[in-house]
Tab-separated table of C-alpha atoms in Angstrom:
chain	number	residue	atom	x	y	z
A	30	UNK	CA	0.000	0.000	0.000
A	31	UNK	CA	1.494	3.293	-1.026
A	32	UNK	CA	1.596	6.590	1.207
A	33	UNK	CA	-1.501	8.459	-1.045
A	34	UNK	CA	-3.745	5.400	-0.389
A	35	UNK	CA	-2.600	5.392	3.520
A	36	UNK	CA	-3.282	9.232	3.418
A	37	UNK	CA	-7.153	8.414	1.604
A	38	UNK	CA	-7.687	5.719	4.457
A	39	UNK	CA	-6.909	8.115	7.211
A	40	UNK	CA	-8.611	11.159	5.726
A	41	UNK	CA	-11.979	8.973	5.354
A	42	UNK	CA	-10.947	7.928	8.850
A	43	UNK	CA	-11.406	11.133	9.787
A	44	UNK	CA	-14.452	12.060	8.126
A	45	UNK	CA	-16.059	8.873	9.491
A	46	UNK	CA	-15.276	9.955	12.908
A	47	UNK	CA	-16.126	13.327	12.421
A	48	UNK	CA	-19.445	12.512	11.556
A	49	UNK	CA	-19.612	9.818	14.216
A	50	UNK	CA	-19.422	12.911	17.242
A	51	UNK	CA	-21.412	15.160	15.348
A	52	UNK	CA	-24.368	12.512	15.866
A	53	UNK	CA	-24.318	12.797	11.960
A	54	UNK	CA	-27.650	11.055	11.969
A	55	UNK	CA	-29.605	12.831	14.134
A	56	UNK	CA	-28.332	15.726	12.305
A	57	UNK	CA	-30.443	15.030	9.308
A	58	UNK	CA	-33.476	15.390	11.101
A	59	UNK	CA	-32.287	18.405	13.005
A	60	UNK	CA	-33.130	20.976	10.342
A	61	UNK	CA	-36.890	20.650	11.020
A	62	UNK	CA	-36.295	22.696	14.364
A	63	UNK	CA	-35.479	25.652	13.128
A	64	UNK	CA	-37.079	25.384	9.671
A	65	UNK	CA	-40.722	25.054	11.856
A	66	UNK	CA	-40.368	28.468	13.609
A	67	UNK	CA	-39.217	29.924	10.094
A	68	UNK	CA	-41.932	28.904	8.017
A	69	UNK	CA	-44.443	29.414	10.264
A	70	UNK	CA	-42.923	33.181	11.389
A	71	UNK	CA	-42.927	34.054	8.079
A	72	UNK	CA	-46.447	35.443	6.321
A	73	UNK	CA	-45.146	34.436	3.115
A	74	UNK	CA	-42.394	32.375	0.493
A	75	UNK	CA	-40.789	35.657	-0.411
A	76	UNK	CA	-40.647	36.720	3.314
A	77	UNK	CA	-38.770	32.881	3.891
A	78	UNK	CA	-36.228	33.556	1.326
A	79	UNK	CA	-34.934	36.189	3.067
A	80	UNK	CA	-30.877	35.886	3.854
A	81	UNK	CA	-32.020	35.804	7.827
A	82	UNK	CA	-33.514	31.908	7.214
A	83	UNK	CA	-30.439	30.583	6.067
A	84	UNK	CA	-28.413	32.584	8.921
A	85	UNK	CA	-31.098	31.123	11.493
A	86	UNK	CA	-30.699	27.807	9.896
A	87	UNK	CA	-26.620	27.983	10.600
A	88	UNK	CA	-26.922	29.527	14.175
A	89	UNK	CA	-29.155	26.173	15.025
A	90	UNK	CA	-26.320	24.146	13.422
A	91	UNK	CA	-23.074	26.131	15.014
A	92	UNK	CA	-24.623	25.588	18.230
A	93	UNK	CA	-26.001	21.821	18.085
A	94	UNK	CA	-22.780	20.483	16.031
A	95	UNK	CA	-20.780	21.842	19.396
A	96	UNK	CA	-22.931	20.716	21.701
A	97	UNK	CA	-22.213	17.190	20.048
A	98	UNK	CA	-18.265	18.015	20.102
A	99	UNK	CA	-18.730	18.752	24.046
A	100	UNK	CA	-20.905	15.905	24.878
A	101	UNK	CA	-18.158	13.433	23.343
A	102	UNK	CA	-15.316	15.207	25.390
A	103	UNK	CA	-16.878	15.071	28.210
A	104	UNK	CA	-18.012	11.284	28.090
A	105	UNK	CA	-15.036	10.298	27.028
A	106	UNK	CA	-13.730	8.239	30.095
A	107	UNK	CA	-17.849	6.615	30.294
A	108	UNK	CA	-17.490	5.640	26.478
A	109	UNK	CA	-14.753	3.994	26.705
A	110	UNK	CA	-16.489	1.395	28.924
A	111	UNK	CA	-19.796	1.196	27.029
A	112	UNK	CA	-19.861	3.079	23.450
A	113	UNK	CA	-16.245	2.544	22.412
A	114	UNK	CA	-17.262	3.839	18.759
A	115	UNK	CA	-17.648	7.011	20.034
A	116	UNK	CA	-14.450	7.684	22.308
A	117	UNK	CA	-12.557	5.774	19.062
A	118	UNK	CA	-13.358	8.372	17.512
A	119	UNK	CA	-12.245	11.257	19.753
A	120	UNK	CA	-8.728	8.984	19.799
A	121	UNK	CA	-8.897	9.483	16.030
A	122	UNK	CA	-9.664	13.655	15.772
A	123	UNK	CA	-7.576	13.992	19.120
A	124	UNK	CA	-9.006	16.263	21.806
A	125	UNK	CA	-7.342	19.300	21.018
A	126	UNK	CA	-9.085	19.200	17.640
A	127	UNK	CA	-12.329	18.773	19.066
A	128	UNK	CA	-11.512	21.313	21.421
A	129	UNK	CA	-10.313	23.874	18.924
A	130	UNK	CA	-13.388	22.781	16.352
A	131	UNK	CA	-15.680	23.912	19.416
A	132	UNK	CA	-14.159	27.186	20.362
A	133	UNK	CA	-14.947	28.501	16.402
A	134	UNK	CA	-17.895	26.697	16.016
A	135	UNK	CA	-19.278	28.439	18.974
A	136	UNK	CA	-17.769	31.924	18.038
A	137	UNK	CA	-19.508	31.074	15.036
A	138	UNK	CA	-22.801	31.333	16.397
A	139	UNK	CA	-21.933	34.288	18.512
A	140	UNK	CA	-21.202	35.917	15.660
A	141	UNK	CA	-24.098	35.324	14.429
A	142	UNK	CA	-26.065	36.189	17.510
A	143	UNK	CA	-24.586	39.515	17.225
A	144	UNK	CA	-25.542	40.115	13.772
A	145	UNK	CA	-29.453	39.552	15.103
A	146	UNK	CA	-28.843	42.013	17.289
A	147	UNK	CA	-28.232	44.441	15.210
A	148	UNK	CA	-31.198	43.721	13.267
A	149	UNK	CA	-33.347	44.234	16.080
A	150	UNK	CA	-34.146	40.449	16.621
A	151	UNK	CA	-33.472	39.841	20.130
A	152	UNK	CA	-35.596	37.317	21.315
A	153	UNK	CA	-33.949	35.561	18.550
A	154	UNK	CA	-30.619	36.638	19.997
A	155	UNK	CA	-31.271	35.667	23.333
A	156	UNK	CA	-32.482	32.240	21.975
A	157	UNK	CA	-29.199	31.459	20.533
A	158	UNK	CA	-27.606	33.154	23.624
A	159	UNK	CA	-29.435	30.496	26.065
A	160	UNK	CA	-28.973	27.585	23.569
A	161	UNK	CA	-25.202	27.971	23.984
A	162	UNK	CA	-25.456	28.058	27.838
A	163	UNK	CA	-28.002	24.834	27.504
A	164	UNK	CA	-24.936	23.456	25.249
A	165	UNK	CA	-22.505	24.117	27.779
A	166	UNK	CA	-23.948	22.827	30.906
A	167	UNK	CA	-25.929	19.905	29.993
A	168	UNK	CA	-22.172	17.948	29.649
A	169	UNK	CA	-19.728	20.251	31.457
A	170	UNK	CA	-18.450	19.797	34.957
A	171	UNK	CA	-19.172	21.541	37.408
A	172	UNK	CA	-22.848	22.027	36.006
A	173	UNK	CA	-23.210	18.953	33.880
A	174	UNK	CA	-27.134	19.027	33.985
A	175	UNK	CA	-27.227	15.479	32.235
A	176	UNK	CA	-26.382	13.870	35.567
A	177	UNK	CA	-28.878	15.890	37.731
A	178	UNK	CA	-32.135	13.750	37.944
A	179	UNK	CA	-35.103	15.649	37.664
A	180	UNK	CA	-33.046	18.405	35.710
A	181	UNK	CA	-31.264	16.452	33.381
A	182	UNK	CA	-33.664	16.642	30.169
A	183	UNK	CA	-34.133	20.754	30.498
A	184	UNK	CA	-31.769	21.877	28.213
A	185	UNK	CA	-32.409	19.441	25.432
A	186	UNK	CA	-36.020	20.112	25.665
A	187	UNK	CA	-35.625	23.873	26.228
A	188	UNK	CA	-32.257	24.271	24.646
A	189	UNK	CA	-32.716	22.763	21.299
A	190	UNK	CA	-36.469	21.083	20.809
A	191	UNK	CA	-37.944	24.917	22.324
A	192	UNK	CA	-35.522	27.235	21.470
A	193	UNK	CA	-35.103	26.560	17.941
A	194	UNK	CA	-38.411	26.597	16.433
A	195	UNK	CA	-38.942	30.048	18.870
A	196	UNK	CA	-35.818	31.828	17.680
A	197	UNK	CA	-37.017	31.381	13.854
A	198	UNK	CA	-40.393	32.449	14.878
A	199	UNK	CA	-39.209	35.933	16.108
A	200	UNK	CA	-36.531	36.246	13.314
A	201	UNK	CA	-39.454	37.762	11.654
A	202	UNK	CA	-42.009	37.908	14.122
A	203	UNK	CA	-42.187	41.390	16.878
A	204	UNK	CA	-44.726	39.141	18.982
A	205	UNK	CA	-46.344	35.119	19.827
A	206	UNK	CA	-49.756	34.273	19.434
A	207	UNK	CA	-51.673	31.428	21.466
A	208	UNK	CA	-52.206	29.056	19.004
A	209	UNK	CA	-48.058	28.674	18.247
A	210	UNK	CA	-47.412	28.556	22.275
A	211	UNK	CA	-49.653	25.188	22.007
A	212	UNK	CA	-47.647	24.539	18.301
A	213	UNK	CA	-43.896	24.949	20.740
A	214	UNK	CA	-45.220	22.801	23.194
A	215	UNK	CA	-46.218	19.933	21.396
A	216	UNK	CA	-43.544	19.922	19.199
A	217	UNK	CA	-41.107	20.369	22.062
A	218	UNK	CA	-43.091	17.644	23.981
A	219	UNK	CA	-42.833	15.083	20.983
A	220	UNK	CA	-39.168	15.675	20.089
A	221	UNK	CA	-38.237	14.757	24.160
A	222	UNK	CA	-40.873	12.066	24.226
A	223	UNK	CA	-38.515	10.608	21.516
A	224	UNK	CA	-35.601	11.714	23.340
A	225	UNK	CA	-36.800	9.711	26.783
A	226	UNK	CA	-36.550	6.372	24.817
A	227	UNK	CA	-32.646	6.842	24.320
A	228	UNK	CA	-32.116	7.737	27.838
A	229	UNK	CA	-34.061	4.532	29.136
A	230	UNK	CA	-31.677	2.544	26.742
A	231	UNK	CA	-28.574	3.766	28.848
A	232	UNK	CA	-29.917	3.069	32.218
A	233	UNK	CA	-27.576	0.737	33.803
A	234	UNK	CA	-24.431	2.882	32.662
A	235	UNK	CA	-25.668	5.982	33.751
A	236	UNK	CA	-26.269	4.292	36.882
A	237	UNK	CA	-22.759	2.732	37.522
A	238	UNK	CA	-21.434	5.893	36.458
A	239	UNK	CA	-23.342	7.861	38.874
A	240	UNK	CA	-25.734	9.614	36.330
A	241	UNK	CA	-29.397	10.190	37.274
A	242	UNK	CA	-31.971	11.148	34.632
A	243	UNK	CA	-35.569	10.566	34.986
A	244	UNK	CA	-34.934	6.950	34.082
A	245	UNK	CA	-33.572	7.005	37.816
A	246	UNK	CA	-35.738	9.817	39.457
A	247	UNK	CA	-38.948	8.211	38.647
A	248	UNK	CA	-38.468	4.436	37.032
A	249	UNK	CA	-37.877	2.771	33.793
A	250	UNK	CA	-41.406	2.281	33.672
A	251	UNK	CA	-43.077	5.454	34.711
A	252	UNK	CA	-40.435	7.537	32.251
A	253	UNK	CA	-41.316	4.899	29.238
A	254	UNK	CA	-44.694	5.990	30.219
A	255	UNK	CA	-44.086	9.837	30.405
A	256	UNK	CA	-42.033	9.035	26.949
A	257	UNK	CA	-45.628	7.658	25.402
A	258	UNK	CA	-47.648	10.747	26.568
A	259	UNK	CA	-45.092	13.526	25.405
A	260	UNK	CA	-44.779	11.491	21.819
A	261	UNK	CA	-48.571	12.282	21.580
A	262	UNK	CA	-48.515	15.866	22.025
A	263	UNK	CA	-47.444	16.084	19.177
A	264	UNK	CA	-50.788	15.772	17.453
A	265	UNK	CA	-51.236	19.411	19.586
A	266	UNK	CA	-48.560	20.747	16.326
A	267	UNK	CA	-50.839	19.053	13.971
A	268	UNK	CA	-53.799	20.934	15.227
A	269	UNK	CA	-52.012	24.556	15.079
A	270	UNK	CA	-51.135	23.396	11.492
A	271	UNK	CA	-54.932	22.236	10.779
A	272	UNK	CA	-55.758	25.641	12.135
A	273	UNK	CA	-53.793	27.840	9.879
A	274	UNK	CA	-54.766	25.845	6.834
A	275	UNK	CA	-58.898	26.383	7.604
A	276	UNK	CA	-58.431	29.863	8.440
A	277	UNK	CA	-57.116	30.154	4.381
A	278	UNK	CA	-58.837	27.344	2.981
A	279	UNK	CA	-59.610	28.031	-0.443
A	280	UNK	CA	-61.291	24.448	-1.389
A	281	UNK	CA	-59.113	22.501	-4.416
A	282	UNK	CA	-56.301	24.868	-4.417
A	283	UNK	CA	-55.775	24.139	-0.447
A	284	UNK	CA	-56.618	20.031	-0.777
A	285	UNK	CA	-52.303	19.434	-1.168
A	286	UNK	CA	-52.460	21.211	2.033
A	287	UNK	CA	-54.960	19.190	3.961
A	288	UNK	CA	-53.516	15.842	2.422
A	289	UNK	CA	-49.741	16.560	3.556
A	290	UNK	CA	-51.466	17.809	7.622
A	291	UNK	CA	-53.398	14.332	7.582
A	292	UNK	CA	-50.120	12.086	6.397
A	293	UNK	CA	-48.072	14.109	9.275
A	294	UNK	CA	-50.522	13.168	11.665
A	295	UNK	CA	-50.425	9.407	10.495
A	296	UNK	CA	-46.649	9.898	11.074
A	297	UNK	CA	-46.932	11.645	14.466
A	298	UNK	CA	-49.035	8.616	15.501
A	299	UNK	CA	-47.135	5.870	14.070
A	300	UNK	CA	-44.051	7.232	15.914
A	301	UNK	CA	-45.957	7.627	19.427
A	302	UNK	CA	-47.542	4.063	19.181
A	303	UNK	CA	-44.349	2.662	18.702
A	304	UNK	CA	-42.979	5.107	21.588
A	305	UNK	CA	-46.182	3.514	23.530
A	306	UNK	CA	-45.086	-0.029	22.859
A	307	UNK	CA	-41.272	0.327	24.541
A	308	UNK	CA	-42.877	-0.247	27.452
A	309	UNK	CA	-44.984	-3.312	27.266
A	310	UNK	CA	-42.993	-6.023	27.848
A	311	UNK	CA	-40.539	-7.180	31.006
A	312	UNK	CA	-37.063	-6.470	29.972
A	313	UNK	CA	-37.329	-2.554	29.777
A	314	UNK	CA	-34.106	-1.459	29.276
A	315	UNK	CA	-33.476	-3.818	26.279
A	316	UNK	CA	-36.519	-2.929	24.891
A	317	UNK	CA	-35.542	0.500	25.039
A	318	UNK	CA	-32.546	-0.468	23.347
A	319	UNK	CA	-33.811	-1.909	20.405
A	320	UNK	CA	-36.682	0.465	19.638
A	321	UNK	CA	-33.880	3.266	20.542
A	322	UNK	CA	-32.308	2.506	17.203
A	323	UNK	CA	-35.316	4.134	15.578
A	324	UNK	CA	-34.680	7.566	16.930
A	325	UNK	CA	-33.270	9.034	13.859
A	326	UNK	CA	-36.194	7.536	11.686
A	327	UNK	CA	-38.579	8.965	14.754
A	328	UNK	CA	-37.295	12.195	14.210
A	329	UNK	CA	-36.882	11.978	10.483
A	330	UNK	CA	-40.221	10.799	9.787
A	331	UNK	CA	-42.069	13.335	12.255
A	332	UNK	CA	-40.320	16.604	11.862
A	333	UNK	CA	-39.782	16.900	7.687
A	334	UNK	CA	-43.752	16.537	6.920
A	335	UNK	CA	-44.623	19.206	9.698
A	336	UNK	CA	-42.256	21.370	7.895
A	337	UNK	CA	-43.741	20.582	4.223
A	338	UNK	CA	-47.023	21.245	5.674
A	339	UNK	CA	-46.076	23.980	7.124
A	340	UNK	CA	-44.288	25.077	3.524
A	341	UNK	CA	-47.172	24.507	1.444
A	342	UNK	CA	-49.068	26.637	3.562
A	343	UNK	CA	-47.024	29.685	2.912
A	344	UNK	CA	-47.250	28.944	-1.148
């Protein structure tokens, strides 16, 4: 093997394990945070294509790519016992890499921040402001809020699955109505009932390690339970989005409209009955396992037809 094919194996190397502490997959699915409060701040497609979207749309990324970054560092030592992929990876980049690739994607986002603020858009600004904090503490020491029981899902649920969709609301919006409060809350609710699944999967390590999420605080079964319920509120997005489309409903023209709400509800409720079955059966924890595998898909299949709806209703 000559040096340029050595070089191509550990460049792809690289990439690989790049993408591996990036939570590459997840990632995919990501983009319907921020694209929901967009689309549905803006009164129109011409408003949408605005440069400010696609600005939004990288302050969501420069802050949930680090976040990522962080959460790797600072599990290291656990991974290494129980998700060897990941701190593999962290061997590969090195830790000063990671550590460096933080610090600018972070200043990224303040950067960013700052330009919002001179637009005027500062609940937007302070949404990215308290989405770095929620980055920061939820995996470093001396805060790290992942390990904190009853605290430990806040600022993923707040942090990302809240914050996002808000901050792209007010990127165009001056105030909130009622009806997008209950549109936040579902959505936010759904995105951590997914969440809950994965953190029932990792029950026994957090424990050894001395982690405490809600798995611990209130019981494999009663969080699997609490997982179920959250999953369902998302159908409270679906009836913001049902709302909006009657209040312009203009019969045949508006049909593509109603068809794409009713096959995101179908896919809001396939997703929470399959949340809902994680917990029937003995063996929680490996349930939770095995149906944690679909989180990607969960968030995938959920999240990218709310935002189509949410699309056609501003064409």
């Amino acid at each position: 093997m000559n040096s340029n094919n050595i070089l191509m194996i550990e460049k792809r190397s690289k990439i690989k394990a790049f993408l591996e502490i990036s939570r590459a997959k997840l990632l995919l699915g990501s983009i319907g945070l921020p694209l929901a409060g967009l689309l549905l701040g803006t009164s129109n497609i011409n408003e949408f294509m605005d440069p400010k979207s696609l600005l939004y749309i990288l302050l969501h990324y420069s802050i949930i790519v680090p976040a990522c970054h962080l959460n790797c560092l600072c599990d290291y030592n656990v991974d290494r016992k129980y998700k060897r992929y990941m701190s593999e990876s962290v061997d590969i980049l090195g830790k000063r890499l990671i550590k460096v690739l933080i610090v600018v994607e972070f200043s990224i986002a303040v950067l960013i921040i700052l330009y919002f603020v001179t637009l005027g858009r500062i609940v937007t600004s302070v949404c990215g402001m308290l989405g770095i904090i929620s980055a920061v503490t939820y995996s470093a020491e001396p805060f790290r809020i992942k390990r904190r029981g009853f605290l430990s899902p806040f600022p993923v649920m707040i942090g990302m699955y809240t914050l996002s969709p808000l901050g792209g609301w007010f990127a165009f919006r001056d105030g909130i109505d009622l009806p997008f409060i209950m549109f936040i809350a579902g959505y936010a609710l759904m995105n951590e009932g997914f969440t809950l699944v994965n953190t029932c999967e990792d029950y026994s390590e957090d424990k050894t390690e001395g982690i405490r999420t809600w798995a611990h605080v209130f019981g494999l079964k009663r969080t699997l339970q609490i997982s179920a319920i959250f999953s369902f509120c998302g159908l409270l997005s679906i009836m913001y989005l049902g709302y909006k489309i009657y209040l312009s409903f203009d019969g045949l023209k508006d049909m593509p409209d109603a068809i794409l709400l009713i096959l995101s509800a179908i896919l809001v409720l396939k997703a929470a009955f399959e949340v809902n079955d994680v917990r029937k059966g003995r063996n929680l924890e490996q349930r939770a396992k095995l149906y944690g595998k679909k989180l990607a898909k969960w968030f995938i299949s959920t999240r990218y037809p709310i935002v189509l709806t949410a699309l056609f209703i501003l064409l």
